[in-house]
Coordinates of C-alpha atoms and ligand atoms in Angstrom, one line a residue:
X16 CA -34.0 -63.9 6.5
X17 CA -30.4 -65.6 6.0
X18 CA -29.8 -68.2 4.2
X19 CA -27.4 -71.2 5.4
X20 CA -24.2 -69.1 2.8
X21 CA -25.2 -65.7 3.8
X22 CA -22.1 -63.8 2.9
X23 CA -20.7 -60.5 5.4
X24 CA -21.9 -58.1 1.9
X25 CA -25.1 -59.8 1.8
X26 CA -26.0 -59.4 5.4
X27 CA -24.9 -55.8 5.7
X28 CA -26.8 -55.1 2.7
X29 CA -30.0 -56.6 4.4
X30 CA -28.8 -55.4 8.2
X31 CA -28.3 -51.7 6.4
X32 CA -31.4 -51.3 4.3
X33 CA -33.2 -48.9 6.1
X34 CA -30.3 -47.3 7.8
X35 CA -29.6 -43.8 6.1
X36 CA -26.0 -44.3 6.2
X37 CA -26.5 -47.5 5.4
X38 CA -24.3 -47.9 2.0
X39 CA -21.1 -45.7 3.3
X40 CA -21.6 -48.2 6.5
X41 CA -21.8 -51.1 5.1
X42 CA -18.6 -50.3 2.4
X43 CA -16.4 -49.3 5.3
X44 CA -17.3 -52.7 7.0
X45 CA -16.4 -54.7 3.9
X46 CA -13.0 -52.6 3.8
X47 CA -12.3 -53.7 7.6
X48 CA -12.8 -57.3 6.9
X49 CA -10.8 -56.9 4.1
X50 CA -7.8 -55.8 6.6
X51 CA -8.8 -58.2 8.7
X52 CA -8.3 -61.0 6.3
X53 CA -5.0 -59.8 5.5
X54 CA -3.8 -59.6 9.2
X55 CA -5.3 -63.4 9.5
X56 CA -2.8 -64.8 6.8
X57 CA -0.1 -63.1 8.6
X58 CA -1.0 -63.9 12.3
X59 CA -1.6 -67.9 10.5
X60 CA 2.0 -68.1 9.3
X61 CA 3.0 -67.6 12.6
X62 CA 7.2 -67.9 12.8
X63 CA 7.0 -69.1 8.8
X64 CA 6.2 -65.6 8.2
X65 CA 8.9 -63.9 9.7
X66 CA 6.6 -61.5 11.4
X67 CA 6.7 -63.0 14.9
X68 CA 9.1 -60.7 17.8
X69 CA 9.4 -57.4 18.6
X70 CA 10.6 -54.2 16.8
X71 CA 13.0 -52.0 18.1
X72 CA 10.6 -48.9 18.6
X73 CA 8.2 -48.7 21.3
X74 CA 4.1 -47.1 20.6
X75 CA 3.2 -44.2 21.9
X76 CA 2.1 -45.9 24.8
X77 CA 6.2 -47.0 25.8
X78 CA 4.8 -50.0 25.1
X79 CA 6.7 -53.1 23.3
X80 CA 5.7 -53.2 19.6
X81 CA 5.4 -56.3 18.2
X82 CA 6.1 -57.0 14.1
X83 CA 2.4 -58.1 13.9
X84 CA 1.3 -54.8 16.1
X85 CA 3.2 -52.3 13.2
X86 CA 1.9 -54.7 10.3
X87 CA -1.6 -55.3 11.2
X88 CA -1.9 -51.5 12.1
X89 CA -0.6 -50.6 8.3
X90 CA -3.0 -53.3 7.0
X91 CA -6.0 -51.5 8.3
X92 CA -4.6 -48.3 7.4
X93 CA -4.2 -49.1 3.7
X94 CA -7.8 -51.2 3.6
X95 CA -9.7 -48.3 4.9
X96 CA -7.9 -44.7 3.8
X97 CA -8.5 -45.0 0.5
X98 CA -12.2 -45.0 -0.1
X99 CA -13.6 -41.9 1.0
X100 CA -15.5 -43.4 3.6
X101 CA -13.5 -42.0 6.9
X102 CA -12.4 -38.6 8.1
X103 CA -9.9 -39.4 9.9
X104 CA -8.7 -42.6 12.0
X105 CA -7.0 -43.4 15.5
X106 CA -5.2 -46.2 16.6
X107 CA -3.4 -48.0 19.5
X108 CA -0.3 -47.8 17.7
X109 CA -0.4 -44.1 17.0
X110 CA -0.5 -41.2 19.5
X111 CA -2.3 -39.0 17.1
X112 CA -5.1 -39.3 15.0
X113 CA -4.0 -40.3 11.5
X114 CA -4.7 -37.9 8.7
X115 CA -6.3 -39.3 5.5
X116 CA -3.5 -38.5 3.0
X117 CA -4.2 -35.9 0.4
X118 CA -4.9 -37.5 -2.6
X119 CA -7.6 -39.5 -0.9
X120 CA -11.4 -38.3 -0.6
X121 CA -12.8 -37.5 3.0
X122 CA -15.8 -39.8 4.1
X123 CA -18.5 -39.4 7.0
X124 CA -16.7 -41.7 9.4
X125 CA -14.1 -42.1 11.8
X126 CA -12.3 -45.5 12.6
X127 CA -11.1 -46.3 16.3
X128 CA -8.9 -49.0 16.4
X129 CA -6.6 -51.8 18.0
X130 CA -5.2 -53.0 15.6
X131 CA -3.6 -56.4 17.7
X132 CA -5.3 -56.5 21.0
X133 CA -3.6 -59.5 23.1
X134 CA -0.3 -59.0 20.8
X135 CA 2.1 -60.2 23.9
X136 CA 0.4 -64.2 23.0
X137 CA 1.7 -63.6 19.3
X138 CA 5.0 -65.3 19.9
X139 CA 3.1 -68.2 22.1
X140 CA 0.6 -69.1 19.9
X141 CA -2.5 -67.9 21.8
X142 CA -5.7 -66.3 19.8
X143 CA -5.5 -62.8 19.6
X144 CA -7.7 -60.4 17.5
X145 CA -8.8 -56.9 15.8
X146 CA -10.8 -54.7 17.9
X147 CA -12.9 -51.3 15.6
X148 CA -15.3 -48.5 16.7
X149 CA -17.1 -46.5 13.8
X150 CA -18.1 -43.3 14.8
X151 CA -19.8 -40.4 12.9
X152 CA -18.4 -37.4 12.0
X153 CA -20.1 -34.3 11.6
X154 CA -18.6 -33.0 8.3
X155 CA -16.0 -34.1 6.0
X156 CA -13.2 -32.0 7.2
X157 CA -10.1 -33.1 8.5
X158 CA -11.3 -34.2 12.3
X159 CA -9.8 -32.5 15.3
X160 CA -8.6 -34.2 18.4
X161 CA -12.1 -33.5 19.9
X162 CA -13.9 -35.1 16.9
X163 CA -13.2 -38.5 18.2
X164 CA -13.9 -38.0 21.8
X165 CA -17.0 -39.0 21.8
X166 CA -18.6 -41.8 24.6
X167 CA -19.3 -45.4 23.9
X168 CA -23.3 -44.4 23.0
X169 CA -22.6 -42.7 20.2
X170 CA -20.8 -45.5 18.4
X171 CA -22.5 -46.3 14.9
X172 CA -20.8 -49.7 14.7
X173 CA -17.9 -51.7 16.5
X174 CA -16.5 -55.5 16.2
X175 CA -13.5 -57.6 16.1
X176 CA -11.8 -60.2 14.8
X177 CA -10.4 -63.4 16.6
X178 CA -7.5 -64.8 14.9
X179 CA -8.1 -68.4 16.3
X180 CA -8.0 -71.7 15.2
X181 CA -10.8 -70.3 13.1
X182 CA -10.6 -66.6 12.3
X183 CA -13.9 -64.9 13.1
X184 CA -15.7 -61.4 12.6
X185 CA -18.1 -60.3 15.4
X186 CA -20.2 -57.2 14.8
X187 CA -23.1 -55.2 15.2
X188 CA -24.8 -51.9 13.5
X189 CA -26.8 -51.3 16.4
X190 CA -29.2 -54.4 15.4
X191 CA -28.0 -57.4 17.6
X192 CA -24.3 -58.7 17.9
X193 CA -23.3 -61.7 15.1
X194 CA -20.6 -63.8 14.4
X195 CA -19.1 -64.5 11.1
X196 CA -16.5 -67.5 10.0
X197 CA -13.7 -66.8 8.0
X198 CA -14.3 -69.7 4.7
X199 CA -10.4 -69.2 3.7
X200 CA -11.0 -71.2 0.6
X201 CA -13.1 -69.0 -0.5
X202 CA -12.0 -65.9 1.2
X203 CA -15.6 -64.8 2.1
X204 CA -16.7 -64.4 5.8
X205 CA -20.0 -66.3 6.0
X206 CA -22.5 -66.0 9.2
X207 CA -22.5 -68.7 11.4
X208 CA -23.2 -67.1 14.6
X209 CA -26.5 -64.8 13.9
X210 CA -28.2 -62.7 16.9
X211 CA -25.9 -64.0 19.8
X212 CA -27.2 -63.9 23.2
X213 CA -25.4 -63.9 26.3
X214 CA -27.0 -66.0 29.0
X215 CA -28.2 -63.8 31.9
X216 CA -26.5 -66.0 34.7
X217 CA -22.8 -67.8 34.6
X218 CA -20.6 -69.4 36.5
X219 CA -17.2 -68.5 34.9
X220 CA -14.9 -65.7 35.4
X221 CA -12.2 -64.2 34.4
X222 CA -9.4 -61.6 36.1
X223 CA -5.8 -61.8 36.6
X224 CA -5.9 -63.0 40.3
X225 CA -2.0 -61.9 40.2
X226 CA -2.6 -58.4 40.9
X227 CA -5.6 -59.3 43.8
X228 CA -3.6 -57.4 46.5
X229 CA -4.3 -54.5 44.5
X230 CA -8.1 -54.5 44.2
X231 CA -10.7 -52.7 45.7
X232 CA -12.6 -54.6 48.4
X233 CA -15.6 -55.1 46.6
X234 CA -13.7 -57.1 43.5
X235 CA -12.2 -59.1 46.1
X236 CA -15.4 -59.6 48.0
X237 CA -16.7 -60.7 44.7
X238 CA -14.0 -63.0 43.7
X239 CA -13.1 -64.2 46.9
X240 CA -17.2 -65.8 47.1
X241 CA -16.2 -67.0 44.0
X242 CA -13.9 -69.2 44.9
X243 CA -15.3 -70.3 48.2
X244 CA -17.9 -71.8 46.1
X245 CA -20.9 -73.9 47.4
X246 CA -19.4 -73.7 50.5
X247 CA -19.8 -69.5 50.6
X248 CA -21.4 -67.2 50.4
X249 CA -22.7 -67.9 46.2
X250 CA -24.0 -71.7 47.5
X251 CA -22.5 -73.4 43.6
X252 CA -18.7 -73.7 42.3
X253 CA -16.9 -71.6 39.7
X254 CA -14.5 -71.8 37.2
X255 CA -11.5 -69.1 36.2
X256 CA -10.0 -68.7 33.2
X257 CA -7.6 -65.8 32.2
X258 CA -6.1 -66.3 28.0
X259 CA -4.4 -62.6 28.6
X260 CA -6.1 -61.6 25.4
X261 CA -9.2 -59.5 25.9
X262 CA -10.8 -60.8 22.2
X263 CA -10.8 -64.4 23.3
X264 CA -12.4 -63.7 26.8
X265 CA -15.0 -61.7 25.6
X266 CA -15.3 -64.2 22.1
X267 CA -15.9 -67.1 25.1
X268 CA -18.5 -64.6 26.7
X269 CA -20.2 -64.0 23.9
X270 CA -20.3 -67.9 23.1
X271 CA -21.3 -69.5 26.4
X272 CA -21.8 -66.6 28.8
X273 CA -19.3 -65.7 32.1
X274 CA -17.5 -62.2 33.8
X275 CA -14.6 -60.6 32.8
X276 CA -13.0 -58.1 34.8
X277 CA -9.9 -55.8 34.7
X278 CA -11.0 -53.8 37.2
X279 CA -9.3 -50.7 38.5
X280 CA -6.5 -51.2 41.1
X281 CA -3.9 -49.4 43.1
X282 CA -0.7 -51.3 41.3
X283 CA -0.3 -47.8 39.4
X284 CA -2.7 -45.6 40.6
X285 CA -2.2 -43.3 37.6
X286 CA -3.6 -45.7 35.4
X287 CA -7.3 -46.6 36.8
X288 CA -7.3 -49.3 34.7
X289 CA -5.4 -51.1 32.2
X290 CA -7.9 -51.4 29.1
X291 CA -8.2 -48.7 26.5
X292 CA -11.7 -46.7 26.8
X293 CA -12.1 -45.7 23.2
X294 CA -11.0 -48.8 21.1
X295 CA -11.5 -52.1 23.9
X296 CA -14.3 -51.2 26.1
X297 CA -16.1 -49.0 23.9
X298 CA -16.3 -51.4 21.2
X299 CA -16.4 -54.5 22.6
X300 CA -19.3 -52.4 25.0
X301 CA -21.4 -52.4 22.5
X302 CA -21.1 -56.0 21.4
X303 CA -22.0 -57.3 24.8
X304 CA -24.6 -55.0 25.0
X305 CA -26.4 -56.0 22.0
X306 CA -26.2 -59.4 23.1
X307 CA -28.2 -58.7 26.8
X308 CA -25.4 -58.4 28.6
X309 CA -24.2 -55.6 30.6
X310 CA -20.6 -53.7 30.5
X311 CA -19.5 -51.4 33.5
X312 CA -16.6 -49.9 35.3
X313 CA -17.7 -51.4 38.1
X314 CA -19.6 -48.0 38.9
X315 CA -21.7 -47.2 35.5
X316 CA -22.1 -48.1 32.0
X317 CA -19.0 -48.0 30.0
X318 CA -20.9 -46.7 27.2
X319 CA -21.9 -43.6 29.0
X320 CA -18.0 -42.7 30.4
X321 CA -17.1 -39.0 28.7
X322 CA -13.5 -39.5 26.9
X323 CA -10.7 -36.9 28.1
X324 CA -8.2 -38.1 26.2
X325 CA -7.4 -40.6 23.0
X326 CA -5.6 -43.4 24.6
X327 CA -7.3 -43.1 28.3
X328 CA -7.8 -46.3 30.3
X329 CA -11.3 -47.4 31.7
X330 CA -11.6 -50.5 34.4
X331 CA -13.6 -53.2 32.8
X332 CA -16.5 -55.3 34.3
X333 CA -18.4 -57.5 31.5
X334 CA -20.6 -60.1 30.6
X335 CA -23.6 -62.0 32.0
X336 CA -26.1 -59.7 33.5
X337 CA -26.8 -60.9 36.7
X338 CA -23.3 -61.3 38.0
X339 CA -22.0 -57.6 36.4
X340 CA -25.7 -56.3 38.9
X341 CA -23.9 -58.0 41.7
X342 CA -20.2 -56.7 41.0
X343 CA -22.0 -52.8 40.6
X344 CA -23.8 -53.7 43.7
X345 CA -21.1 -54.5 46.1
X346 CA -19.2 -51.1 44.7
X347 CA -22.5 -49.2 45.6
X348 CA -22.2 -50.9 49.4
X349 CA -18.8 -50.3 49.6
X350 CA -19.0 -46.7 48.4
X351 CA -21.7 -46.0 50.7
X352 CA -19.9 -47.5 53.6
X353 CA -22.5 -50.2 53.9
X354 CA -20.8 -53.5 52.6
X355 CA -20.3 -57.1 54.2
X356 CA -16.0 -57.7 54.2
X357 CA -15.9 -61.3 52.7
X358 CA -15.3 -64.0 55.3
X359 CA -13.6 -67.5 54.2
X360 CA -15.9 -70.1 54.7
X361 CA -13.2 -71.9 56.2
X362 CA -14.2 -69.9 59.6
X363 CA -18.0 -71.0 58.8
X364 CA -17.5 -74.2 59.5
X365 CA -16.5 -77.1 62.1
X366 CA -12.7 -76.9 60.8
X367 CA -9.7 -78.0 61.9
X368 CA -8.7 -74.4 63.1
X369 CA -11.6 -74.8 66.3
X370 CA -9.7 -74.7 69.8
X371 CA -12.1 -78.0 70.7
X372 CA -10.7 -79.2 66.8
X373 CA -7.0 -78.6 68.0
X374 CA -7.4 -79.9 71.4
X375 CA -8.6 -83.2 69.7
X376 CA -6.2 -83.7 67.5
X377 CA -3.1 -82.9 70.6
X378 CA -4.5 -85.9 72.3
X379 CA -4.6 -88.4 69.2
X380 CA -0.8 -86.7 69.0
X381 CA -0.2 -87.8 72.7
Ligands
AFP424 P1 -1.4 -56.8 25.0 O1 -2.1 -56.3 23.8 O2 -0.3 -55.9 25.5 O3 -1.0 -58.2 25.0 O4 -2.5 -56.6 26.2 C1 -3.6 -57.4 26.1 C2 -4.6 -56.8 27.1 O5 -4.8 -55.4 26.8 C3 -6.0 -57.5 27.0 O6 -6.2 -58.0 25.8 C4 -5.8 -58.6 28.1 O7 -7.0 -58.9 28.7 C5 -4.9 -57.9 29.1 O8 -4.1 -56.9 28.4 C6 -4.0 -58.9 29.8 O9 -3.4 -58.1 30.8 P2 -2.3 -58.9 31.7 O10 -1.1 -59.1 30.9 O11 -2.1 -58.0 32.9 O12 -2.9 -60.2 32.1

């Protein structure tokens, strides 16, 4: 059905046919790219541009705001207020929903959005992206606070964008998840990644082993068999990787399989967990989900958790199939009091910790 120059317009109008939505969709889509391609010639000028540090003001999180943070939130802003396609809108950056301005016609839509997920790489160079959520809403009044609590299922569309050495767009309507390359010449995003499929098995994670004194048991069982390899309990080696910029995890997921996890710990136990529910793990949810994979707090289906507030936080278990089933599974053991504590293979094994081992090696000491 696509040609080898099948342009993000073109597919969207073939994706969206049928869909009775379909137009608005597919015109709110082209308006996000169109932010998105603005926020990739900043994030590509990189000190040149002036835009790299921090600003003075904190988001309404506390958190640091970086120059590309405020920017790239005012680029989507500006791409996607205008054209009477959205109801209202909701950002990290912002603690409250922003209110289409006046002058501006009211669409059918409401945009959830992060606007720089991974922003703390900007200054070091590292990929970071654009994560988006579409949801409906019901009528084109101003939205209420409520309007946009609504769980991961009912999402009409979600993507991102990962400003890399190439910039990409990642995306599905509900139809499969596809990938989309940035041709900068021509300023089109052409699809180069259709229908992608996350393989079922991996052997690659990813979590931030700094904070493992903080996990629950059975994310340290499952790590810990991880990296006892062939010699555990899991019988083949791993690898780790950890880019501290969810976009470029989940892009590597999406592209060759594997696990990421930021699972909920006890370093704050106010927060129980550190990714945003309704603009990271809803969205990106959905992607990994349309490409056969799974996407769980470690005890159900992220798509399915009921959101209390805007900004709330959500633990995050993602990616290949099989090893997201075994991560659920050893939180079902634990919480039933039934699981296996993890033992080193180290204790397996003739080793040099044996009383017959140490008694050998005294003598050869004299
Ligand atoms: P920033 O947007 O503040 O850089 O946070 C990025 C992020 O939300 C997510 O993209 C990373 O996977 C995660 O935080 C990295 O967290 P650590 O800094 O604890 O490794």
């Amino acid at each position: 059905m696509y040609s080898g120059r099948t342009t993000l317009s073109k597919f969207l109008i073939e994706q969206l046919r049928e869909h009775p939505e379909g137009a608005d969709l597919g015109a709110l889509l082209v308006d996000v790219a169109a932010a998105v391609k603005a926020i990739a010639a900043m994030t590509a000028k990189g000190a040149l541009g002036g835009f790299l540090g921090a600003v003075e003001q904190r988001n309404s999180q506390g958190e640091t705001q970086k120059k590309l943070d405020v920017l790239a939130n005012e680029a989507v802003i500006q791409s996607c207020e205008w054209g009477g396609l959205v109801a209202g809108m909701a950002s990290e950056e912002l603690e409250a929903p922003y209110e289409i301005p006046a002058e501006f016609r009211r669409g059918r839509f409401l945009l959830v959005f992060d606007p720089l997920d991974g922003s703390s790489n900007t200054d070091v160079n590292v990929s970071v992206g654009t994560i988006f959520s579409v949801l409906r809403h019901a009528d084109a009044q101003a939205p209420t606070l409520d309007a946009f609590l609504q769980q991961g299922s009912r999402q009409v569309a979600a993507g991102y964008a990962i400003y890399g050495p190439a910039t990409m767009l990642v995306l599905t309507v509900g139809r499969g998840t596809h990938g989309f390359t940035l041709d900068r010449e021509v300023g089109n995003f052409i699809l180069t990644h259709p229908d992608l499929a996350i393989p079922e098995e991996t052997s690659e994670f990813a979590i931030n082993t700094s904070n493992e004194r903080w996990w629950e048991p059975p994310v340290a069982r499952y790590v810990n068999e991880c990296k006892a390899g062939k010699s555990g309990e899991r019988g083949r080696d791993f690898n780790m990787r950890w880019i501290a910029s969810m976009v470029a995890e989940v892009h590597r997921i999406l592209m060759r399989g594997g696990i990421f996890m930021y699972p909920r710990d006890r370093k704050d136990p106010a927060k129980p967990g550190r990714l945003r529910l309704m603009y990271e793990a809803n969205p990106v949810g959905m992607l990994i989900e349309q490409a056969g994979g799974r996407a769980s707090t470690g005890r159900g289906r992220i798509l399915d958790v009921p959101p209390a507030e805007l900004h709330q936080r959500v633990p995050v278990i993602l990616g290949s199939r099989c090893e997201v089933e075994r991560i659920e599974r050893y939180h079902a053991e634990f919480d039933a009091g039934t699981d296996r504590p993890f033992v080193s293979p180290l204790f397996n094994e003739r080793s040099l910790f044996r009383p017959e081992a140490l008694a050998v090696n005294a003598g050869l000491n004299g």
